[in-house]
Structures are given as structure tokens and as C-alpha cells.
Coordinates of C-alpha atoms in Angstrom, one line a residue:
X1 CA 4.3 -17.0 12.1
X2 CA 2.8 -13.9 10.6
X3 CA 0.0 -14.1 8.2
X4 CA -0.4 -11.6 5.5
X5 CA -2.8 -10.6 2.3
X6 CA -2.6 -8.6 -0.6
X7 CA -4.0 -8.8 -4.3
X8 CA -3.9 -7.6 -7.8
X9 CA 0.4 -7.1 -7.7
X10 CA 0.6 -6.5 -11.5
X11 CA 4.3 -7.4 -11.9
X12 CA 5.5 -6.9 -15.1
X13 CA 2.2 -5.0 -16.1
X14 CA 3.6 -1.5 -17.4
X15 CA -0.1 -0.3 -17.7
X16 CA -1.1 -1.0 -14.3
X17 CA 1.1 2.5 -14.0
X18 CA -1.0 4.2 -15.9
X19 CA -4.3 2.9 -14.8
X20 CA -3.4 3.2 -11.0
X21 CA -0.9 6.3 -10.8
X22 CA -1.6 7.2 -7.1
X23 CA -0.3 4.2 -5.7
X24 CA 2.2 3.3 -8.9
X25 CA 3.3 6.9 -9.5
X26 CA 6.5 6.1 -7.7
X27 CA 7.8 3.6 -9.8
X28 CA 10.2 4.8 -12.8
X29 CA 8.9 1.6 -14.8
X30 CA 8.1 -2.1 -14.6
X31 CA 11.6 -3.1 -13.5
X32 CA 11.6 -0.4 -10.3
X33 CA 8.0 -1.7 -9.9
X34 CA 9.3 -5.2 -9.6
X35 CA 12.2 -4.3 -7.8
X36 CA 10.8 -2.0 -5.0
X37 CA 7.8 -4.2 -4.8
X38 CA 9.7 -7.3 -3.9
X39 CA 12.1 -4.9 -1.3
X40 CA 8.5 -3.9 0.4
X41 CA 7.2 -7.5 0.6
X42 CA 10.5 -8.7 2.1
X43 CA 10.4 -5.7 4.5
X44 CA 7.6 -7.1 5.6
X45 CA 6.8 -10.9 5.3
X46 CA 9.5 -13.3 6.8
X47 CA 10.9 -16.5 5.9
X48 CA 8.0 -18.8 8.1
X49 CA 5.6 -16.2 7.5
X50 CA 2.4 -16.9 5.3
X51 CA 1.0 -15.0 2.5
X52 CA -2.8 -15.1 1.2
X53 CA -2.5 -13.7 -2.5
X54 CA -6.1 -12.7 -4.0
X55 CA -5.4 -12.5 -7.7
X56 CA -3.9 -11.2 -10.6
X57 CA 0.0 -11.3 -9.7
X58 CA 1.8 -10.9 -12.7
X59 CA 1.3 -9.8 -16.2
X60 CA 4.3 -11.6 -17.2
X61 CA 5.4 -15.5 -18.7
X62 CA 5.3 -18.1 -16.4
X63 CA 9.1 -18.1 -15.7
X64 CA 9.1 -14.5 -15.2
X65 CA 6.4 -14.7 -12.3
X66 CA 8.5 -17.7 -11.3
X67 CA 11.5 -15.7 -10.4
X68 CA 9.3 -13.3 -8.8
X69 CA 8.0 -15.1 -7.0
X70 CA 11.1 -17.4 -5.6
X71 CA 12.8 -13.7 -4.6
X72 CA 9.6 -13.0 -1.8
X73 CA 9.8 -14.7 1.6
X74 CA 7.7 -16.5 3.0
X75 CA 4.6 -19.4 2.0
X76 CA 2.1 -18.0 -0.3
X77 CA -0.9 -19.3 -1.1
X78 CA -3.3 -18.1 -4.3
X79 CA -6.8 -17.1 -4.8
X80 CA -7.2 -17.1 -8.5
X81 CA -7.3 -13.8 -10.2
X82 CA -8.5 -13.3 -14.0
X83 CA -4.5 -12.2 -15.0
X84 CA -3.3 -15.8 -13.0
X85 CA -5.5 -18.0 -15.5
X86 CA -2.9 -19.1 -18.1
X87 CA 0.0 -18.8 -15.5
X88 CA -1.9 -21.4 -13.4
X89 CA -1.3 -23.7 -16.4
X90 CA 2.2 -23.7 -15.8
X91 CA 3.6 -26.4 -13.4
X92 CA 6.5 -24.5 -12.2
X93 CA 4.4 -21.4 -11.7
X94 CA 1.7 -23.2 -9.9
X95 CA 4.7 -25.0 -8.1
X96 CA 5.5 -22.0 -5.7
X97 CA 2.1 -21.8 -4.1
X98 CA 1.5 -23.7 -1.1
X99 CA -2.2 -23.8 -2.7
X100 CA -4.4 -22.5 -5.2
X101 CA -8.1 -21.9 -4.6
X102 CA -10.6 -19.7 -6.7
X103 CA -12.9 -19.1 -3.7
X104 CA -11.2 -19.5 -0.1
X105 CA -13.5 -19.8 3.4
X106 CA -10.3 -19.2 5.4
X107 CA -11.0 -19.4 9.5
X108 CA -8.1 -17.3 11.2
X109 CA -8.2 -17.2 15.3
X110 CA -11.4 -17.8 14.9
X111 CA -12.6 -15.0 12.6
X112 CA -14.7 -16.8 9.3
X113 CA -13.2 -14.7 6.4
X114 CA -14.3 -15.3 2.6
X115 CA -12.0 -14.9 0.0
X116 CA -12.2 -14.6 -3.4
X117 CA -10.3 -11.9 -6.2
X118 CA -13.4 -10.4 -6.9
X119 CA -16.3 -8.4 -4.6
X120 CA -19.1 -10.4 -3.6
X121 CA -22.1 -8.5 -2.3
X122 CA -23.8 -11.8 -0.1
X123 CA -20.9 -13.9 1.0
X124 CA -21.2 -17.2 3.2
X125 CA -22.6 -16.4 6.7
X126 CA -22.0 -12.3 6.2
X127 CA -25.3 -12.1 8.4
X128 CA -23.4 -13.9 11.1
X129 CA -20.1 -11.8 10.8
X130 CA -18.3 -13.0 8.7
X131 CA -15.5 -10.8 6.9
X132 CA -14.6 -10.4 3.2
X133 CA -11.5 -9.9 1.3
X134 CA -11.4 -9.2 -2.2
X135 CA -9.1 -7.5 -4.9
X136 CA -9.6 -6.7 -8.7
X137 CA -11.3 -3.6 -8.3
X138 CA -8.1 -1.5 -7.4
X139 CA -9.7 1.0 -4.8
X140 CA -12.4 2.0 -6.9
X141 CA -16.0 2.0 -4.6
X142 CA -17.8 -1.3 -4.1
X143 CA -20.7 -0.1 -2.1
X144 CA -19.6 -3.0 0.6
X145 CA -17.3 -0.2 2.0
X146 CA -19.6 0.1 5.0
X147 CA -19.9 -3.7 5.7
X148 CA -17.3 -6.4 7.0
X149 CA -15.8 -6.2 3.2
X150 CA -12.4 -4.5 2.0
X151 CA -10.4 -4.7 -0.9
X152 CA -7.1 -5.6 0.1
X153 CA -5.6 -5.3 -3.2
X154 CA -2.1 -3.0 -3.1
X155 CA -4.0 -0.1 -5.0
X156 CA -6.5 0.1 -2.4
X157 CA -4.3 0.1 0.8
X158 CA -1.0 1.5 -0.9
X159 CA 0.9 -1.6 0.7
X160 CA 2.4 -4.3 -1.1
X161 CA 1.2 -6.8 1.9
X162 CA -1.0 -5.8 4.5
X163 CA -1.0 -7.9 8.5
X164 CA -3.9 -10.3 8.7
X165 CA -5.2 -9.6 11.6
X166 CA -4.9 -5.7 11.2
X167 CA -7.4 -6.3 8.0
X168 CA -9.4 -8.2 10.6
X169 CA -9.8 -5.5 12.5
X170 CA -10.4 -3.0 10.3
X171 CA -13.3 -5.2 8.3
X172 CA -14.8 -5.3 12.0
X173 CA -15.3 -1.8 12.0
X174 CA -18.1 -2.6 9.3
X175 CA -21.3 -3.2 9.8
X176 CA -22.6 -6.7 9.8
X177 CA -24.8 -7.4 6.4
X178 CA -28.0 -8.4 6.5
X179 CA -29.7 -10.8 4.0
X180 CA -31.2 -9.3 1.0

């Protein structure tokens, strides 16, 4: 089993094209969006493999996101995003997650990583080396670009789903942050 993140997916949203064109540029419209977007993530994620979503996944109804989401391998497991609110209060769509959390401390081979759709700038034992994921802010600069923090949403790393522990890694690079 393979574990995977990724945030702020947009299905359905024909804005996000317009507000993102680097990475969306290569979409004709929402339907190619959906379409190559789910042929990515399959690429990618297998049937036993797990998926950590960090918010905002669809800008669609409930039984649109539904479909969506019963197309793409694999478990999946949310981290609430401000777009996933009134989906969240549909039982089917809420149905396909594994489980739904609006802040995650997620240990994974042994790594503490903090999760939640938006960037934190003190997370839960960051002095100690802990990693954080976050989404929402679609690329643009943080500041926490030089610590144990990355946004992990598709506009920031151009792929629909990105390996775990390549993420890992790569937040390692960072620097450990201090207190205050």
C-alpha cells in the first residue's frame, strides 16, 4: 500500500482555470479537467492504495463529487476544506471517505506530520520536527517555504496526487521552526 496527498482539486470549478492557468492551462474546460484529472489520479493511486485529501475537492452538488469520486482508486480520506463544507452535509458524499477530519496529526513511518487545508505558521511540535501539509493557497508564497511546511495542493506541485513519503522528504529539506 501506497499513501498519497493532494488538496484543493476544484472539480467542476470552471474558474479555478482562470484563477490557476499555469497548472489548469491544459484543460479545454471543466469536463477535460474532470476527465484528465481522474486519468492522472488513476495513473497513479491503486486500488489498496490510500489517499490524504486536504480540502476543497469539488465545486460541484453532492452527487456530482459522488461520481467523482467513486471513478478514483483507492481509500481516501478528507481534511476539510472551506469548498467541502455543504458537501460534508451530504451522507452519500461524506460516505466515500474513509474519514473526515478538519485538522489531522497523522504519524507515517514514524514521521509526525500536521494536516490541515489551510497554512499554519506554529503547528504541534514544529520545534521538534515535525512536517506540515497544507492546501488552499494554490502555490502562492506562505513564508513557511523555508521550514518543514509545503502546500501539497495540485496548483502548487502541478500533480493531481503527489507520494507520501516523497512529500516527506522534501518537507525535510526545511528547516526545523523554532518557537515564536
Amino acid at each position: 500500500m501506497k499513501t498519497y496527498i493532494t488538496s484543493d482539486l476544484h472539480f467542476g470549478h470552471a474558474n479555478i482555470m482562470k484563477f490557476c492557468p499555469v497548472t489548469r492551462a491544459r484543460f479545454a474546460d471543466t469536463d477535460d479537467m474532470r476527465e484528465q484529472m481522474i486519468a492522472d489520479w488513476n495513473a497513479s493511486v491503486g486500488h489498496d492504495d490510500e489517499t490524504l485529501i486536504l480540502g476543497d475537492f469539488a465545486f460541484l452538488p453532492a452527487k456530482d463529487a459522488v461520481a467523482i469520486l467513486q471513478r478514483l482508486n483507492g481509500t481516501k480520506i478528507l481534511i476539510e476544506g472551506n469548498h467541502d463544507r455543504k458537501l460534508l452535509n451530504d451522507p452519500a458524499f461524506r460516505a466515500e471517505f474513509k474519514e473526515v477530519h478538519q485538522y489531522l496529526r497523522y504519524n507515517h513511518n514514524g514521521q509526525l506530520v500536521i494536516m490541515f487545508h489551510y497554512p499554519i505558521h506554529e503547528w504541534d511540535q514544529m520545534h521538534r520536527g515535525a512536517v506540515h501539509f497544507y492546501g488552499h493557497v494554490h502555490g502562492g508564497k506562505t513564508g513557511l517555504e523555508k521550514y518543514r511546511a509545503r502546500d501539497v495542493a495540485f496548483d502548487a506541485t502541478g500533480r493531481v496526487v503527489s507520494n507520501l513519503d516523497y512529500m516527506i522528504a522534501d518537507a525535510m529539506k526545511g528547516e526545523i521552526k523554532t518557537h515564536h
